[in-house]
Amino acid sequence: MKPPVEHFKISIGSNTQPGNGELTVLFSGEGKPFPLHQIGPAVHNYYLVHTVLSGRGTFEIDGKRYECVKGDTFFIFPDVLFTYSAHDTDPWHYRWVAFRGFLAEPLLSSLGFSVAHPVVHKDDIRSVVHLYRKMQQTLKQTPFPELADLEANGLLRILLKEFGEVNAGRLTLNSLAILPDMERQIKQAVRFLSYQFAKEISIDDLSQSLGYHRTHLSKMFKQYTGVSPMQFLLRVRIERAKELLSGKILLTIDQVATSVGYRDALYFSKQFRRATGYSPSDFRSEYRNEHS
């Protein structure tokens, strides 16, 4: 690929078989733009993380401006307006990764990253540079895209762990070791819904098991995750249904519905269409046409 004129250097590895699960890498790359090169104002529909390897630049999000230097990492969030630009005399050199997934928002929140706190600094970035490089190489060089997807997603988790460790080190002892009781309960609820979605789940039963009133739990759950428990459960089920419909094993719609917690295939189909704009059968046909 011929580098665009706005960069001294640019290279990108793209995931040609991205999944629809918890966390999925879309692409990863490296770039050194010309002075004052700017991206935005713009909005993405995925998460995008940049780590500055050298040089300087500015990052703006939610009306706040951050001056970034070597060791700084900044997070761009879906559907949030952002701008970033290289310095006029010392343009930055950075690596990046884009990803999506239904656990991305609660995971980043639990690691201390949000629109209000989008930047973290790591003095020694050798380990994260290695992870970025390995991720890009995996996506660019593999003859087996399904395996590259698995490896890149694993590397992304380790990369986020590296950044999360920096945030954890900044927390006070109390906030690190003694999380508020409700926050622990919400995280427990998120894990439960994420892994038990195929069962018949009652929010009333979930509330009782955690010791909270349904209304209070729903309010606090939305405060921590951005959605209600039922919306989160629906999101998990629909994403899992997409994986099954796009998989190599040809399941019936009834089998897919049962696998994601719906005993009524017609109701499942209505929910799937409402969430995606496609019927389950049309989604599968569209996916197979695009990847044939």
mmCIF file of C-alpha atoms in Angstrom:
data_model
loop_
_atom_site.group_PDB
_atom_site.id
_atom_site.type_symbol
_atom_site.label_atom_id
_atom_site.label_comp_id
_atom_site.label_asym_id
_atom_site.label_seq_id
_atom_site.Cartn_x
_atom_site.Cartn_y
_atom_site.Cartn_z
ATOM 1 C CA MET A 1 0.000 0.000 0.000
ATOM 2 C CA LYS A 2 1.399 3.373 -1.003
ATOM 3 C CA PRO A 3 1.655 5.699 2.014
ATOM 4 C CA PRO A 4 -0.552 8.789 1.845
ATOM 5 C CA VAL A 5 1.267 12.109 1.509
ATOM 6 C CA GLU A 6 0.335 13.280 5.003
ATOM 7 C CA HIS A 7 2.716 10.749 6.615
ATOM 8 C CA PHE A 8 6.453 10.216 6.592
ATOM 9 C CA LYS A 9 5.666 6.632 7.513
ATOM 10 C CA ILE A 10 2.515 4.543 7.788
ATOM 11 C CA SER A 11 1.681 0.830 7.858
ATOM 12 C CA ILE A 12 -1.521 -0.972 8.824
ATOM 13 C CA GLY A 13 -2.543 -4.550 9.488
ATOM 14 C CA SER A 14 -6.273 -5.224 9.120
ATOM 15 C CA ASN A 15 -8.352 -8.063 10.526
ATOM 16 C CA THR A 16 -10.067 -9.679 7.546
ATOM 17 C CA GLN A 17 -12.131 -12.009 9.737
ATOM 18 C CA PRO A 18 -13.183 -9.883 12.749
ATOM 19 C CA GLY A 19 -15.507 -11.580 15.197
ATOM 20 C CA ASN A 20 -18.478 -10.109 17.024
ATOM 21 C CA GLY A 21 -17.636 -11.183 20.547
ATOM 22 C CA GLU A 22 -16.375 -9.607 23.739
ATOM 23 C CA LEU A 23 -13.341 -7.837 22.247
ATOM 24 C CA THR A 24 -12.291 -7.891 18.606
ATOM 25 C CA VAL A 25 -9.355 -6.104 16.989
ATOM 26 C CA LEU A 26 -10.288 -4.370 13.733
ATOM 27 C CA PHE A 27 -6.886 -3.046 12.665
ATOM 28 C CA SER A 28 -3.537 -2.027 14.103
ATOM 29 C CA GLY A 29 -0.852 0.212 12.697
ATOM 30 C CA GLU A 30 2.055 2.581 13.001
ATOM 31 C CA GLY A 31 2.430 6.107 11.676
ATOM 32 C CA LYS A 32 4.584 9.202 11.730
ATOM 33 C CA PRO A 33 2.634 12.103 10.217
ATOM 34 C CA PHE A 34 3.928 15.384 8.881
ATOM 35 C CA PRO A 35 3.879 18.456 11.151
ATOM 36 C CA LEU A 36 0.379 19.750 11.942
ATOM 37 C CA HIS A 37 -1.284 16.724 10.347
ATOM 38 C CA GLN A 38 -4.768 16.550 11.873
ATOM 39 C CA ILE A 39 -7.511 13.944 12.186
ATOM 40 C CA GLY A 40 -10.979 15.311 12.945
ATOM 41 C CA PRO A 41 -13.104 16.737 14.267
ATOM 42 C CA ALA A 42 -14.633 13.314 13.670
ATOM 43 C CA VAL A 43 -16.585 10.488 15.271
ATOM 44 C CA HIS A 44 -15.814 6.757 15.055
ATOM 45 C CA ASN A 45 -18.089 3.789 15.700
ATOM 46 C CA TYR A 46 -15.291 1.811 17.363
ATOM 47 C CA TYR A 47 -12.636 2.260 20.061
ATOM 48 C CA LEU A 48 -9.235 3.556 18.965
ATOM 49 C CA VAL A 49 -6.108 3.675 21.128
ATOM 50 C CA HIS A 50 -2.873 5.509 20.274
ATOM 51 C CA THR A 51 0.454 5.259 22.105
ATOM 52 C CA VAL A 52 3.019 7.969 21.410
ATOM 53 C CA LEU A 53 6.491 6.543 20.709
ATOM 54 C CA SER A 54 8.241 9.876 20.156
ATOM 55 C CA GLY A 55 7.506 13.496 19.338
ATOM 56 C CA ARG A 56 4.489 15.503 20.438
ATOM 57 C CA GLY A 57 0.903 16.233 19.539
ATOM 58 C CA THR A 58 -2.462 17.298 20.920
ATOM 59 C CA PHE A 59 -5.591 15.272 21.565
ATOM 60 C CA GLU A 60 -9.016 16.797 22.139
ATOM 61 C CA ILE A 61 -12.144 15.021 23.333
ATOM 62 C CA ASP A 62 -15.274 16.127 25.168
ATOM 63 C CA GLY A 63 -14.103 19.731 25.095
ATOM 64 C CA LYS A 64 -10.793 18.973 26.814
ATOM 65 C CA ARG A 65 -7.327 19.288 25.297
ATOM 66 C CA TYR A 66 -4.363 17.052 26.175
ATOM 67 C CA GLU A 67 -0.741 17.667 25.225
ATOM 68 C CA CYS A 68 0.720 14.231 24.554
ATOM 69 C CA VAL A 69 4.373 13.144 24.505
ATOM 70 C CA LYS A 70 6.343 9.907 24.444
ATOM 71 C CA GLY A 71 4.766 7.357 26.777
ATOM 72 C CA ASP A 72 1.269 8.863 26.611
ATOM 73 C CA THR A 73 -1.633 6.739 25.419
ATOM 74 C CA PHE A 74 -4.988 8.257 24.497
ATOM 75 C CA PHE A 75 -8.340 6.533 24.062
ATOM 76 C CA ILE A 76 -10.997 7.482 21.505
ATOM 77 C CA PHE A 77 -14.520 6.281 22.276
ATOM 78 C CA PRO A 78 -17.375 5.423 19.883
ATOM 79 C CA ASP A 79 -19.791 8.224 19.005
ATOM 80 C CA VAL A 80 -17.712 10.874 20.809
ATOM 81 C CA LEU A 81 -16.299 13.832 18.884
ATOM 82 C CA PHE A 82 -12.484 14.006 18.874
ATOM 83 C CA THR A 83 -9.542 15.702 17.174
ATOM 84 C CA TYR A 84 -5.823 14.985 17.269
ATOM 85 C CA SER A 85 -2.947 16.689 15.506
ATOM 86 C CA ALA A 86 0.835 16.488 15.256
ATOM 87 C CA HIS A 87 3.134 19.173 16.663
ATOM 88 C CA ASP A 88 4.390 21.800 14.216
ATOM 89 C CA THR A 89 8.125 21.170 14.792
ATOM 90 C CA ASP A 90 8.257 17.793 16.577
ATOM 91 C CA PRO A 91 5.486 15.644 15.063
ATOM 92 C CA TRP A 92 4.660 12.511 16.953
ATOM 93 C CA HIS A 93 5.299 8.922 15.974
ATOM 94 C CA TYR A 94 2.664 6.516 17.299
ATOM 95 C CA ARG A 95 1.176 3.061 17.146
ATOM 96 C CA TRP A 96 -2.529 2.352 17.361
ATOM 97 C CA VAL A 97 -5.180 -0.342 17.586
ATOM 98 C CA ALA A 98 -8.899 -0.176 16.819
ATOM 99 C CA PHE A 99 -11.352 -2.592 18.386
ATOM 100 C CA ARG A 100 -14.971 -3.215 19.269
ATOM 101 C CA GLY A 101 -16.934 -5.649 21.444
ATOM 102 C CA PHE A 102 -19.823 -5.727 23.862
ATOM 103 C CA LEU A 103 -17.483 -5.919 26.868
ATOM 104 C CA ALA A 104 -15.259 -3.040 25.734
ATOM 105 C CA GLU A 105 -17.135 -0.308 27.591
ATOM 106 C CA PRO A 106 -17.462 -2.044 30.983
ATOM 107 C CA LEU A 107 -13.898 -3.368 30.730
ATOM 108 C CA LEU A 108 -12.359 0.029 29.988
ATOM 109 C CA SER A 109 -14.467 1.578 32.733
ATOM 110 C CA SER A 110 -13.213 -0.994 35.224
ATOM 111 C CA LEU A 111 -9.624 -0.164 34.189
ATOM 112 C CA GLY A 112 -10.226 3.526 34.825
ATOM 113 C CA PHE A 113 -10.630 4.742 31.223
ATOM 114 C CA SER A 114 -13.525 6.906 30.101
ATOM 115 C CA VAL A 115 -14.261 10.038 28.076
ATOM 116 C CA ALA A 116 -13.492 11.993 31.244
ATOM 117 C CA HIS A 117 -10.193 10.095 31.771
ATOM 118 C CA PRO A 118 -8.897 9.194 28.292
ATOM 119 C CA VAL A 119 -5.106 9.508 28.730
ATOM 120 C CA VAL A 120 -2.590 7.407 30.629
ATOM 121 C CA HIS A 121 1.221 7.714 30.801
ATOM 122 C CA LYS A 122 3.657 4.797 30.942
ATOM 123 C CA ASP A 123 7.360 5.592 31.360
ATOM 124 C CA ASP A 124 8.662 2.331 29.899
ATOM 125 C CA ILE A 125 6.723 1.500 26.752
ATOM 126 C CA ARG A 126 8.949 -1.276 25.408
ATOM 127 C CA SER A 127 6.455 -3.987 26.351
ATOM 128 C CA VAL A 128 3.472 -2.211 24.796
ATOM 129 C CA VAL A 129 5.430 -1.420 21.614
ATOM 130 C CA HIS A 130 6.210 -5.136 21.337
ATOM 131 C CA LEU A 131 2.510 -5.976 21.706
ATOM 132 C CA TYR A 132 1.485 -3.424 19.078
ATOM 133 C CA ARG A 133 4.159 -4.670 16.675
ATOM 134 C CA LYS A 134 3.209 -8.310 17.185
ATOM 135 C CA MET A 135 -0.474 -7.476 16.695
ATOM 136 C CA GLN A 136 0.172 -5.692 13.416
ATOM 137 C CA GLN A 137 2.485 -8.414 12.124
ATOM 138 C CA THR A 138 -0.078 -11.085 12.991
ATOM 139 C CA LEU A 139 -2.785 -9.315 11.007
ATOM 140 C CA LYS A 140 -0.557 -8.557 8.020
ATOM 141 C CA GLN A 141 1.339 -11.809 7.583
ATOM 142 C CA THR A 142 -0.912 -14.714 8.537
ATOM 143 C CA PRO A 143 -2.390 -16.999 5.875
ATOM 144 C CA PHE A 144 -5.029 -18.016 8.443
ATOM 145 C CA PRO A 145 -7.222 -14.984 9.271
ATOM 146 C CA GLU A 146 -9.322 -16.845 11.831
ATOM 147 C CA LEU A 147 -6.186 -17.669 13.838
ATOM 148 C CA ALA A 148 -4.914 -14.103 13.429
ATOM 149 C CA ASP A 149 -8.187 -12.843 14.891
ATOM 150 C CA LEU A 150 -7.715 -15.039 17.959
ATOM 151 C CA GLU A 151 -4.098 -14.007 18.463
ATOM 152 C CA ALA A 152 -4.725 -10.293 17.935
ATOM 153 C CA ASN A 153 -7.604 -10.332 20.407
ATOM 154 C CA GLY A 154 -5.400 -12.001 23.004
ATOM 155 C CA LEU A 155 -2.649 -9.440 22.451
ATOM 156 C CA LEU A 156 -5.212 -6.647 22.845
ATOM 157 C CA ARG A 157 -6.220 -7.979 26.259
ATOM 158 C CA ILE A 158 -2.589 -8.006 27.393
ATOM 159 C CA LEU A 159 -2.112 -4.490 26.024
ATOM 160 C CA LEU A 160 -5.117 -3.177 27.951
ATOM 161 C CA LYS A 161 -3.819 -4.946 31.042
ATOM 162 C CA GLU A 162 -0.566 -3.014 30.713
ATOM 163 C CA PHE A 163 -2.424 0.293 30.646
ATOM 164 C CA GLY A 164 -4.766 -0.793 33.420
ATOM 165 C CA GLU A 165 -1.820 -1.552 35.686
ATOM 166 C CA VAL A 166 -0.683 2.063 35.386
ATOM 167 C CA ASN A 167 -4.104 3.315 36.435
ATOM 168 C CA ALA A 168 -4.220 0.829 39.296
ATOM 169 C CA GLY A 169 -0.923 2.167 40.572
ATOM 170 C CA ARG A 170 -2.410 5.629 40.792
ATOM 171 C CA LEU A 171 -5.408 4.600 42.844
ATOM 172 C CA THR A 172 -5.431 5.088 46.570
ATOM 173 C CA LEU A 173 -5.127 1.995 48.729
ATOM 174 C CA ASN A 174 -8.744 2.238 49.709
ATOM 175 C CA SER A 175 -10.096 2.551 46.187
ATOM 176 C CA LEU A 176 -7.819 -0.233 44.939
ATOM 177 C CA ALA A 177 -8.348 -2.811 47.663
ATOM 178 C CA ILE A 178 -11.753 -1.890 49.009
ATOM 179 C CA LEU A 179 -14.065 -1.255 46.102
ATOM 180 C CA PRO A 180 -17.516 0.074 46.965
ATOM 181 C CA ASP A 181 -19.864 -2.808 47.639
ATOM 182 C CA MET A 182 -22.227 -1.799 44.844
ATOM 183 C CA GLU A 183 -19.400 -1.633 42.290
ATOM 184 C CA ARG A 184 -18.339 -5.167 43.184
ATOM 185 C CA GLN A 185 -21.908 -6.324 42.831
ATOM 186 C CA ILE A 186 -22.333 -4.668 39.446
ATOM 187 C CA LYS A 187 -19.148 -6.311 38.169
ATOM 188 C CA GLN A 188 -20.472 -9.623 39.432
ATOM 189 C CA ALA A 189 -23.755 -8.983 37.612
ATOM 190 C CA VAL A 190 -21.896 -8.133 34.382
ATOM 191 C CA ARG A 191 -19.916 -11.376 34.576
ATOM 192 C CA PHE A 192 -23.048 -13.367 35.342
ATOM 193 C CA LEU A 193 -25.010 -11.935 32.404
ATOM 194 C CA SER A 194 -21.998 -12.309 30.070
ATOM 195 C CA TYR A 195 -21.584 -16.021 30.721
ATOM 196 C CA GLN A 196 -25.063 -17.218 31.678
ATOM 197 C CA PHE A 197 -26.935 -15.532 28.834
ATOM 198 C CA ALA A 198 -28.129 -18.868 27.407
ATOM 199 C CA LYS A 199 -30.219 -19.526 30.513
ATOM 200 C CA GLU A 200 -33.588 -18.058 31.388
ATOM 201 C CA ILE A 201 -32.556 -15.034 33.419
ATOM 202 C CA SER A 202 -34.869 -13.000 35.591
ATOM 203 C CA ILE A 203 -33.649 -9.577 36.636
ATOM 204 C CA ASP A 204 -35.768 -9.996 39.756
ATOM 205 C CA ASP A 205 -33.866 -13.175 40.621
ATOM 206 C CA LEU A 206 -30.561 -11.460 39.870
ATOM 207 C CA SER A 207 -31.511 -8.532 42.107
ATOM 208 C CA GLN A 208 -32.484 -10.806 44.959
ATOM 209 C CA SER A 209 -29.297 -12.845 44.692
ATOM 210 C CA LEU A 210 -27.253 -9.642 44.978
ATOM 211 C CA GLY A 211 -29.398 -8.292 47.784
ATOM 212 C CA TYR A 212 -30.771 -5.222 46.018
ATOM 213 C CA HIS A 213 -34.159 -4.049 44.882
ATOM 214 C CA ARG A 214 -34.680 -4.431 41.136
ATOM 215 C CA THR A 215 -35.133 -0.688 40.580
ATOM 216 C CA HIS A 216 -32.012 0.212 42.562
ATOM 217 C CA LEU A 217 -29.912 -2.449 40.841
ATOM 218 C CA SER A 218 -31.076 -1.302 37.402
ATOM 219 C CA LYS A 219 -30.264 2.314 38.226
ATOM 220 C CA MET A 220 -26.774 1.523 39.509
ATOM 221 C CA PHE A 221 -26.102 -0.972 36.687
ATOM 222 C CA LYS A 222 -26.871 1.708 34.109
ATOM 223 C CA GLN A 223 -24.695 4.202 35.973
ATOM 224 C CA TYR A 224 -21.693 1.860 35.755
ATOM 225 C CA THR A 225 -22.260 0.357 32.277
ATOM 226 C CA GLY A 226 -24.374 2.892 30.400
ATOM 227 C CA VAL A 227 -27.236 0.449 29.795
ATOM 228 C CA SER A 228 -29.845 -1.369 31.858
ATOM 229 C CA PRO A 229 -29.337 -5.039 32.835
ATOM 230 C CA MET A 230 -31.892 -6.161 30.238
ATOM 231 C CA GLN A 231 -30.267 -4.035 27.526
ATOM 232 C CA PHE A 232 -26.872 -5.494 28.415
ATOM 233 C CA LEU A 233 -28.275 -9.033 28.337
ATOM 234 C CA LEU A 234 -29.905 -8.372 24.952
ATOM 235 C CA ARG A 235 -26.617 -7.021 23.594
ATOM 236 C CA VAL A 236 -24.726 -10.112 24.764
ATOM 237 C CA ARG A 237 -27.330 -12.439 23.266
ATOM 238 C CA ILE A 238 -27.451 -10.654 19.920
ATOM 239 C CA GLU A 239 -23.662 -10.574 19.587
ATOM 240 C CA ARG A 240 -23.477 -14.293 20.361
ATOM 241 C CA ALA A 241 -26.255 -14.950 17.843
ATOM 242 C CA LYS A 242 -24.236 -13.097 15.190
ATOM 243 C CA GLU A 243 -21.263 -15.362 15.911
ATOM 244 C CA LEU A 244 -23.404 -18.486 15.534
ATOM 245 C CA LEU A 245 -25.090 -17.262 12.353
ATOM 246 C CA SER A 246 -21.739 -16.412 10.760
ATOM 247 C CA GLY A 247 -20.042 -19.633 11.903
ATOM 248 C CA LYS A 248 -19.158 -22.628 9.777
ATOM 249 C CA ILE A 249 -21.728 -24.876 11.473
ATOM 250 C CA LEU A 250 -25.121 -24.317 9.852
ATOM 251 C CA LEU A 251 -27.538 -24.164 12.784
ATOM 252 C CA THR A 252 -31.263 -23.734 12.375
ATOM 253 C CA ILE A 253 -32.815 -20.490 13.619
ATOM 254 C CA ASP A 254 -34.459 -22.502 16.406
ATOM 255 C CA GLN A 255 -31.040 -23.837 17.457
ATOM 256 C CA VAL A 256 -29.485 -20.379 17.417
ATOM 257 C CA ALA A 257 -32.380 -18.991 19.448
ATOM 258 C CA THR A 258 -32.064 -21.715 22.067
ATOM 259 C CA SER A 259 -28.297 -21.280 22.226
ATOM 260 C CA VAL A 260 -28.629 -17.628 23.206
ATOM 261 C CA GLY A 261 -31.413 -17.982 25.731
ATOM 262 C CA TYR A 262 -34.631 -17.722 23.704
ATOM 263 C CA ARG A 263 -37.138 -20.562 23.793
ATOM 264 C CA ASP A 264 -39.347 -18.840 21.203
ATOM 265 C CA ALA A 265 -37.604 -18.577 17.824
ATOM 266 C CA LEU A 266 -40.152 -16.072 16.533
ATOM 267 C CA TYR A 267 -39.551 -13.761 19.479
ATOM 268 C CA PHE A 268 -35.802 -14.168 19.002
ATOM 269 C CA SER A 269 -36.137 -13.230 15.332
ATOM 270 C CA LYS A 270 -38.090 -10.089 16.226
ATOM 271 C CA GLN A 271 -35.472 -9.069 18.796
ATOM 272 C CA PHE A 272 -32.642 -9.774 16.362
ATOM 273 C CA ARG A 273 -34.263 -7.712 13.598
ATOM 274 C CA ARG A 274 -34.938 -4.853 15.998
ATOM 275 C CA ALA A 275 -31.281 -4.836 17.099
ATOM 276 C CA THR A 276 -29.576 -5.345 13.718
ATOM 277 C CA GLY A 277 -32.071 -4.401 11.016
ATOM 278 C CA TYR A 278 -31.869 -7.939 9.601
ATOM 279 C CA SER A 279 -33.757 -11.147 10.175
ATOM 280 C CA PRO A 280 -31.456 -13.959 11.363
ATOM 281 C CA SER A 281 -31.718 -15.670 7.963
ATOM 282 C CA ASP A 282 -30.967 -12.469 6.058
ATOM 283 C CA PHE A 283 -28.014 -11.722 8.340
ATOM 284 C CA ARG A 284 -26.532 -15.152 7.633
ATOM 285 C CA SER A 285 -27.079 -14.812 3.887
ATOM 286 C CA GLU A 286 -25.547 -11.345 3.839
ATOM 287 C CA TYR A 287 -22.511 -12.524 5.826
ATOM 288 C CA ARG A 288 -21.938 -15.519 3.575
ATOM 289 C CA ASN A 289 -22.244 -13.385 0.438
ATOM 290 C CA GLU A 290 -19.659 -10.922 1.791
ATOM 291 C CA HIS A 291 -17.208 -13.676 2.767
ATOM 292 C CA SER A 292 -17.682 -16.113 -0.094
#
